[in-house]
Amino acid sequence: MSVTPELDPLFNPKSVALVGASKSIGKYGSTTLFSMITGGYKGKIYPVNPKGGKIQGLTVYPELSEISDDIDLVVICIPSEKVLPVIEESVDVGVKTGVIITSGFGEVDERGKEIEREMAKTAREGGMRFIGPNCMGMASAVPSLYVMMNMMIPRHGNVSVVSQSGTLGTLLMMAASGQGVGFNKFVSSGNEADLHMEDIIEYYAQDPETKAIFAFIEGVREGRRFIEVSKETTKRKPFVVLKAGATEAGMKAASSHTGALAGSNVMYDTVFTQSGITRARDSRDSIDLIKAFSLLNIPKGKRVGILTAGGGAGVLAADACGREGLEVPDLPEESIEELNEFLPPFWSHGNPIDITASGANASSGMDLSVMTRPLETLLRCDDIDSVICMTPSLSTMVEWMPKTMRKVLKSMPLANIEEGMTRKFIELKEKYDKPIVIMGFPGQGSSNTPLEDGGIPIYESPEQAAHVLSSLIKYGEYRESFAKFASNGLF
Amino acid sequence: MSVTPELDPLFNPKSVALVGASKSIGKYGSTTLFSMITGGYKGKIYPVNPKGGKIQGLTVYPELSEISDDIDLVVICIPSEKVLPVIEESVDVGVKTGVIITSGFGEVDERGKEIEREMAKTAREGGMRFIGPNCMGMASAVPSLYVMMNMMIPRHGNVSVVSQSGTLGTLLMMAASGQGVGFNKFVSSGNEADLHMEDIIEYYAQDPETKAIFAFIEGVREGRRFIEVSKETTKRKPFVVLKAGATEAGMKAASSHTGALAGSNVMYDTVFTQSGITRARDSRDSIDLIKAFSLLNIPKGKRVGILTAGGGAGVLAADACGREGLEVPDLPEESIEELNEFLPPFWSHGNPIDITASGANASSGMDLSVMTRPLETLLRCDDIDSVICMTPSLSTMVEWMPKTMRKVLKSMPLANIEEGMTRKFIELKEKYDKPIVIMGFPGQGSSNTPLEDGGIPIYESPEQAAHVLSSLIKYGEYRESFAKFASNGLF
């Protein structure tokens, strides 16, 4: 049975009670409340604390039972020994879901594990489900609900995240937020006493607001179910996983962290491949991949056109395509002829299309077409499925020039040129419906740009640009072959 | 015979003539001159142009021969058909070195190759050496000489670079400049008609200003000499190479770019390993590696201590250490006892030392020691050779919080805390003389910080932090075994 309807009140609650609400700035009962208020939650917030009074303008209730409203979600930030009684109380007043931030349970000792089992039993028998304990919170963009004990509020978007490490999950989301990725739902699953990571993934798989799913996994508690849920998930949408604890040293560290069994790396690789999961190589790659799945559609094939102003980057991109199993086909005669018409005579006459630094320099004559016309030739070409293109961002480069030069260049209408270039790039992407990926340079992936808002992601290197295209294609192939097998009755 | 003394006038010229100096802002004769002036060159600049007059306040000479001073370096930015006569003229007036920016030679056709051979012959017979043609220029920090046709002026430091792609070389240097790496010398080697990449590397190997060398290579023209020069180089200092053209697609692109033969990837891997070269995995990795070799000393062994505030990052770091062949040893009883004295009771009681998010939160109580005391315990421990540590940068995190929260936190003395933390980190690094590497998060590697100025590099992920430590150690092992073999007379 799917748990999905049970989780609706968690992600779309009409009212939230926060037990352990506090005024002291260092306490989680204070930071979590703060994140709910500043996050702009659209429902009702009921702070609970025996002391009563007011916090940040809200009336504080001495106990849950004194709130006359129905409570969809209870957030618990009180010392560990008081948590079980509050769950009992929650069940009594009909609370439907909970987030238990308090730590000091199963991650500490056997006694803690016992209490966790008791908590889960009490909740389930009372028709309540909960996240945690020992977690950093959760978020849901539609009701603008941010229950974040570290007060970090990610950018709004279409990626949903479940993380077995709260700190790492939020840090990655925040870093990604700074790089054009937006998030829809987030769960820090903590000790998973009741709701497991698998339940959350299952919910995301069916959630129309979620286009792509990301999980940070230290260890899986329900192996068989994980595979089933993942297979169901990847039939519908991409699922990116960063798996920690892949080596002995990592496993040891993981087991002391959340107590989950890490398992062998090879085993996970097999499981992930069979389930259509896209495995991130490292934390940086996680962000690059979710950005790709969030912004791009899957290319129709492996044939990449490369557009560069400077040969080195073109060589690195072609190289990376080769390594990643992509093709960099020769261009048909008609494309070459077309390019000859408007490119400088010393262009590379092939794929990669290198307009050369001199060609790019012509654009300091403020002529956008030096990049946009060859881009259109590539997009129009039937032998090309996607394009890797050098960044059209002039303003970043300006920052690197000597001060006096910056002054000269800043007096030129660079902003207009970039705006024009961006508009044209987005227009072309939409016209030809083929993915365009920008190969920037390290340090350049780190700002929200109109280009990314328009569905053209920027990557820090030619290598990462090729890697994300290849990952999209591999996922597409998995999904297609799965569908084919299924239609033949083989599943 | 070493070419080294011949190159002194190139890197430390007392006077530079620029043939093709121009007032038109789009021309290389203008941008290159501009970069020399704004770069603050300490010697004399003689612009040359038949039109005469003044450019940017400097007297323009109609021909080289009218300059009464000795010319150490001539920079040539004129149409290709006029280059050979200017080389003849340069030789006549006793110019010692040249940088030929003009393109349109060997990269275009056979006739161009012929002219290149003629140019090289004329120069050598006249006692002159040159870089190019078809290059972006060169730079040398000591005389503050920036002959850069794209006007990009990197940060001053101890890394020297030779690049077979001018655009890529400068882009990487500029990106690295934004991330705490400084540069001493740069050569865009272009078509290498006279001076080859190998000559430049040989010069850098003997250059006391250069601590580490980086090369971007598309293809090697002198295989045997490359190996010899590299072996001599890596006996003295680290040599990082990014090799492009590793796949068929890349080779094809490379050959159309500079005409150099790319060669097979496996062959290059073998050559690099035998020569003690550190091969960068991609362009991002290049920057991470040169930053490490620029800022860090080689750790005495493989045993890494990990310090984190949040388990997930610790697990990823431990994992990455395992993959990279590093050890994450258990801590001796005395270290554990020491840590028990001041860490919160729920710390991880092992390596990685996880002070947990709660522990870190205590530091919002403005107590620096929560990070600096366990760091000192690790550094003092005889079983630990280097430390990977979570970022102590609070201000970056503040940027991610909701506006109202940012206001609250910005009113706190965060800057003071960070300053104090930074000072203490640097003090500890110097006291114990063990490398400390910060594991930040993606997007965080991109600013020059006092921490990096103090010799503590920041990386964007736990994985890269482990990777650079491992690369340092591998290079150290190579150099040590080489020295051992040599002292036994085996070389």
PDB file of N, CA and C in Angstrom, chain A residues 340-382:
ATOM      1  N   ASN A 340      30.220  29.215 -43.785  1.00  0.00           N
ATOM      2  CA  ASN A 340      31.192  29.979 -44.577  1.00  0.00           C
ATOM      3  C   ASN A 340      30.668  31.366 -44.941  1.00  0.00           C
ATOM      4  N   GLU A 341      29.354  31.439 -45.090  1.00  0.00           N
ATOM      5  CA  GLU A 341      28.770  32.717 -45.502  1.00  0.00           C
ATOM      6  C   GLU A 341      29.004  33.840 -44.504  1.00  0.00           C
ATOM      7  N   PHE A 342      28.957  33.506 -43.196  1.00  0.00           N
ATOM      8  CA  PHE A 342      29.039  34.603 -42.235  1.00  0.00           C
ATOM      9  C   PHE A 342      30.181  34.485 -41.223  1.00  0.00           C
ATOM     10  N   LEU A 343      30.878  33.321 -41.173  1.00  0.00           N
ATOM     11  CA  LEU A 343      31.990  33.235 -40.219  1.00  0.00           C
ATOM     12  C   LEU A 343      33.274  33.776 -40.845  1.00  0.00           C
ATOM     13  N   PRO A 344      34.236  34.227 -40.001  1.00  0.00           N
ATOM     14  CA  PRO A 344      35.518  34.684 -40.547  1.00  0.00           C
ATOM     15  C   PRO A 344      36.209  33.534 -41.274  1.00  0.00           C
ATOM     16  N   PRO A 345      37.029  33.819 -42.280  1.00  0.00           N
ATOM     17  CA  PRO A 345      37.601  32.765 -43.140  1.00  0.00           C
ATOM     18  C   PRO A 345      38.406  31.713 -42.359  1.00  0.00           C
ATOM     19  N   PHE A 346      38.964  32.108 -41.206  1.00  0.00           N
ATOM     20  CA  PHE A 346      39.826  31.175 -40.467  1.00  0.00           C
ATOM     21  C   PHE A 346      39.055  30.328 -39.470  1.00  0.00           C
ATOM     22  N   TRP A 347      37.722  30.235 -39.591  1.00  0.00           N
ATOM     23  CA  TRP A 347      36.983  29.351 -38.666  1.00  0.00           C
ATOM     24  C   TRP A 347      37.383  27.908 -38.918  1.00  0.00           C
ATOM     25  N   SER A 348      37.054  27.020 -37.988  1.00  0.00           N
ATOM     26  CA  SER A 348      37.608  25.657 -38.016  1.00  0.00           C
ATOM     27  C   SER A 348      37.081  24.761 -39.142  1.00  0.00           C
ATOM     28  N   HIS A 349      36.033  25.185 -39.818  1.00  0.00           N
ATOM     29  CA  HIS A 349      35.444  24.391 -40.918  1.00  0.00           C
ATOM     30  C   HIS A 349      35.043  22.988 -40.503  1.00  0.00           C
ATOM     31  N   GLY A 350      34.555  22.832 -39.305  1.00  0.00           N
ATOM     32  CA  GLY A 350      34.098  21.521 -38.857  1.00  0.00           C
ATOM     33  C   GLY A 350      33.438  21.625 -37.497  1.00  0.00           C
ATOM     34  N   ASN A 351      33.164  20.480 -36.907  1.00  0.00           N
ATOM     35  CA  ASN A 351      32.583  20.382 -35.575  1.00  0.00           C
ATOM     36  C   ASN A 351      33.673  19.858 -34.645  1.00  0.00           C
ATOM     37  N   PRO A 352      34.129  20.569 -33.606  1.00  0.00           N
ATOM     38  CA  PRO A 352      33.647  21.836 -33.074  1.00  0.00           C
ATOM     39  C   PRO A 352      33.755  23.008 -34.064  1.00  0.00           C
ATOM     40  N   ILE A 353      32.730  23.845 -34.041  1.00  0.00           N
ATOM     41  CA  ILE A 353      32.797  25.118 -34.755  1.00  0.00           C
ATOM     42  C   ILE A 353      33.582  26.081 -33.880  1.00  0.00           C
ATOM     43  N   ASP A 354      34.800  26.408 -34.329  1.00  0.00           N
ATOM     44  CA  ASP A 354      35.628  27.347 -33.569  1.00  0.00           C
ATOM     45  C   ASP A 354      35.647  28.673 -34.329  1.00  0.00           C
ATOM     46  N   ILE A 355      34.962  29.665 -33.798  1.00  0.00           N
ATOM     47  CA  ILE A 355      34.968  30.968 -34.482  1.00  0.00           C
ATOM     48  C   ILE A 355      36.276  31.700 -34.172  1.00  0.00           C
ATOM     49  N   THR A 356      37.091  31.100 -33.311  1.00  0.00           N
ATOM     50  CA  THR A 356      38.397  31.598 -32.858  1.00  0.00           C
ATOM     51  C   THR A 356      38.256  32.877 -32.023  1.00  0.00           C
ATOM     52  N   ALA A 357      39.327  33.153 -31.267  1.00  0.00           N
ATOM     53  CA  ALA A 357      39.319  34.338 -30.413  1.00  0.00           C
ATOM     54  C   ALA A 357      39.134  35.588 -31.262  1.00  0.00           C
ATOM     55  N   SER A 358      39.724  35.565 -32.475  1.00  0.00           N
ATOM     56  CA  SER A 358      39.567  36.722 -33.362  1.00  0.00           C
ATOM     57  C   SER A 358      38.115  36.903 -33.751  1.00  0.00           C
ATOM     58  N   GLY A 359      37.469  35.780 -34.000  1.00  0.00           N
ATOM     59  CA  GLY A 359      36.058  35.840 -34.338  1.00  0.00           C
ATOM     60  C   GLY A 359      35.263  36.429 -33.187  1.00  0.00           C
ATOM     61  N   ALA A 360      35.608  35.962 -31.967  1.00  0.00           N
ATOM     62  CA  ALA A 360      34.900  36.469 -30.797  1.00  0.00           C
ATOM     63  C   ALA A 360      35.159  37.950 -30.633  1.00  0.00           C
ATOM     64  N   ASN A 361      36.377  38.350 -30.981  1.00  0.00           N
ATOM     65  CA  ASN A 361      36.746  39.744 -30.836  1.00  0.00           C
ATOM     66  C   ASN A 361      35.859  40.634 -31.703  1.00  0.00           C
ATOM     67  N   ALA A 362      35.470  40.064 -32.836  1.00  0.00           N
ATOM     68  CA  ALA A 362      34.571  40.811 -33.707  1.00  0.00           C
ATOM     69  C   ALA A 362      33.320  41.191 -32.944  1.00  0.00           C
ATOM     70  N   SER A 363      32.976  40.362 -31.947  1.00  0.00           N
ATOM     71  CA  SER A 363      31.766  40.637 -31.191  1.00  0.00           C
ATOM     72  C   SER A 363      31.961  41.805 -30.240  1.00  0.00           C
ATOM     73  N   SER A 364      33.250  42.175 -29.989  1.00  0.00           N
ATOM     74  CA  SER A 364      33.437  43.388 -29.204  1.00  0.00           C
ATOM     75  C   SER A 364      33.054  44.577 -30.077  1.00  0.00           C
ATOM     76  N   GLY A 365      32.907  44.308 -31.380  1.00  0.00           N
ATOM     77  CA  GLY A 365      32.279  45.264 -32.277  1.00  0.00           C
ATOM     78  C   GLY A 365      30.769  45.211 -32.120  1.00  0.00           C
ATOM     79  N   MET A 366      30.352  44.479 -31.042  1.00  0.00           N
ATOM     80  CA  MET A 366      28.957  44.483 -30.606  1.00  0.00           C
ATOM     81  C   MET A 366      28.025  43.752 -31.567  1.00  0.00           C
ATOM     82  N   ASP A 367      28.561  42.783 -32.250  1.00  0.00           N
ATOM     83  CA  ASP A 367      27.748  42.043 -33.204  1.00  0.00           C
ATOM     84  C   ASP A 367      27.382  40.696 -32.605  1.00  0.00           C
ATOM     85  N   LEU A 368      26.147  40.551 -32.135  1.00  0.00           N
ATOM     86  CA  LEU A 368      25.684  39.330 -31.489  1.00  0.00           C
ATOM     87  C   LEU A 368      25.773  38.125 -32.394  1.00  0.00           C
ATOM     88  N   SER A 369      25.599  38.347 -33.696  1.00  0.00           N
ATOM     89  CA  SER A 369      25.370  37.233 -34.604  1.00  0.00           C
ATOM     90  C   SER A 369      26.569  36.307 -34.696  1.00  0.00           C
ATOM     91  N   VAL A 370      27.746  36.767 -34.263  1.00  0.00           N
ATOM     92  CA  VAL A 370      28.936  35.936 -34.339  1.00  0.00           C
ATOM     93  C   VAL A 370      28.749  34.641 -33.547  1.00  0.00           C
ATOM     94  N   MET A 371      27.949  34.667 -32.465  1.00  0.00           N
ATOM     95  CA  MET A 371      27.648  33.447 -31.723  1.00  0.00           C
ATOM     96  C   MET A 371      26.266  32.890 -32.074  1.00  0.00           C
ATOM     97  N   THR A 372      25.283  33.754 -32.272  1.00  0.00           N
ATOM     98  CA  THR A 372      23.918  33.252 -32.427  1.00  0.00           C
ATOM     99  C   THR A 372      23.669  32.622 -33.807  1.00  0.00           C
ATOM    100  N   ARG A 373      24.343  33.121 -34.834  1.00  0.00           N
ATOM    101  CA  ARG A 373      24.103  32.524 -36.155  1.00  0.00           C
ATOM    102  C   ARG A 373      24.654  31.105 -36.269  1.00  0.00           C
ATOM    103  N   PRO A 374      25.924  30.853 -35.879  1.00  0.00           N
ATOM    104  CA  PRO A 374      26.364  29.447 -35.920  1.00  0.00           C
ATOM    105  C   PRO A 374      25.559  28.551 -34.976  1.00  0.00           C
ATOM    106  N   LEU A 375      25.089  29.112 -33.847  1.00  0.00           N
ATOM    107  CA  LEU A 375      24.243  28.317 -32.950  1.00  0.00           C
ATOM    108  C   LEU A 375      22.983  27.870 -33.681  1.00  0.00           C
ATOM    109  N   GLU A 376      22.388  28.776 -34.421  1.00  0.00           N
ATOM    110  CA  GLU A 376      21.164  28.418 -35.146  1.00  0.00           C
ATOM    111  C   GLU A 376      21.454  27.374 -36.228  1.00  0.00           C
ATOM    112  N   THR A 377      22.597  27.517 -36.900  1.00  0.00           N
ATOM    113  CA  THR A 377      22.967  26.513 -37.918  1.00  0.00           C
ATOM    114  C   THR A 377      23.036  25.123 -37.274  1.00  0.00           C
ATOM    115  N   LEU A 378      23.665  25.039 -36.105  1.00  0.00           N
ATOM    116  CA  LEU A 378      23.778  23.747 -35.411  1.00  0.00           C
ATOM    117  C   LEU A 378      22.405  23.214 -35.016  1.00  0.00           C
ATOM    118  N   LEU A 379      21.579  24.065 -34.446  1.00  0.00           N
ATOM    119  CA  LEU A 379      20.271  23.620 -33.961  1.00  0.00           C
ATOM    120  C   LEU A 379      19.389  23.167 -35.126  1.00  0.00           C
ATOM    121  N   ARG A 380      19.540  23.819 -36.274  1.00  0.00           N
ATOM    122  CA  ARG A 380      18.715  23.486 -37.429  1.00  0.00           C
ATOM    123  C   ARG A 380      19.159  22.183 -38.091  1.00  0.00           C
ATOM    124  N   CYS A 381      20.429  21.827 -37.875  1.00  0.00           N
ATOM    125  CA  CYS A 381      21.007  20.662 -38.559  1.00  0.00           C
ATOM    126  C   CYS A 381      20.403  19.347 -38.051  1.00  0.00           C
ATOM    127  N   ASP A 382      19.944  18.496 -38.992  1.00  0.00           N
ATOM    128  CA  ASP A 382      19.310  17.230 -38.625  1.00  0.00           C
ATOM    129  C   ASP A 382      20.280  16.228 -38.006  1.00  0.00           C
TER     130      ASP A 382
END
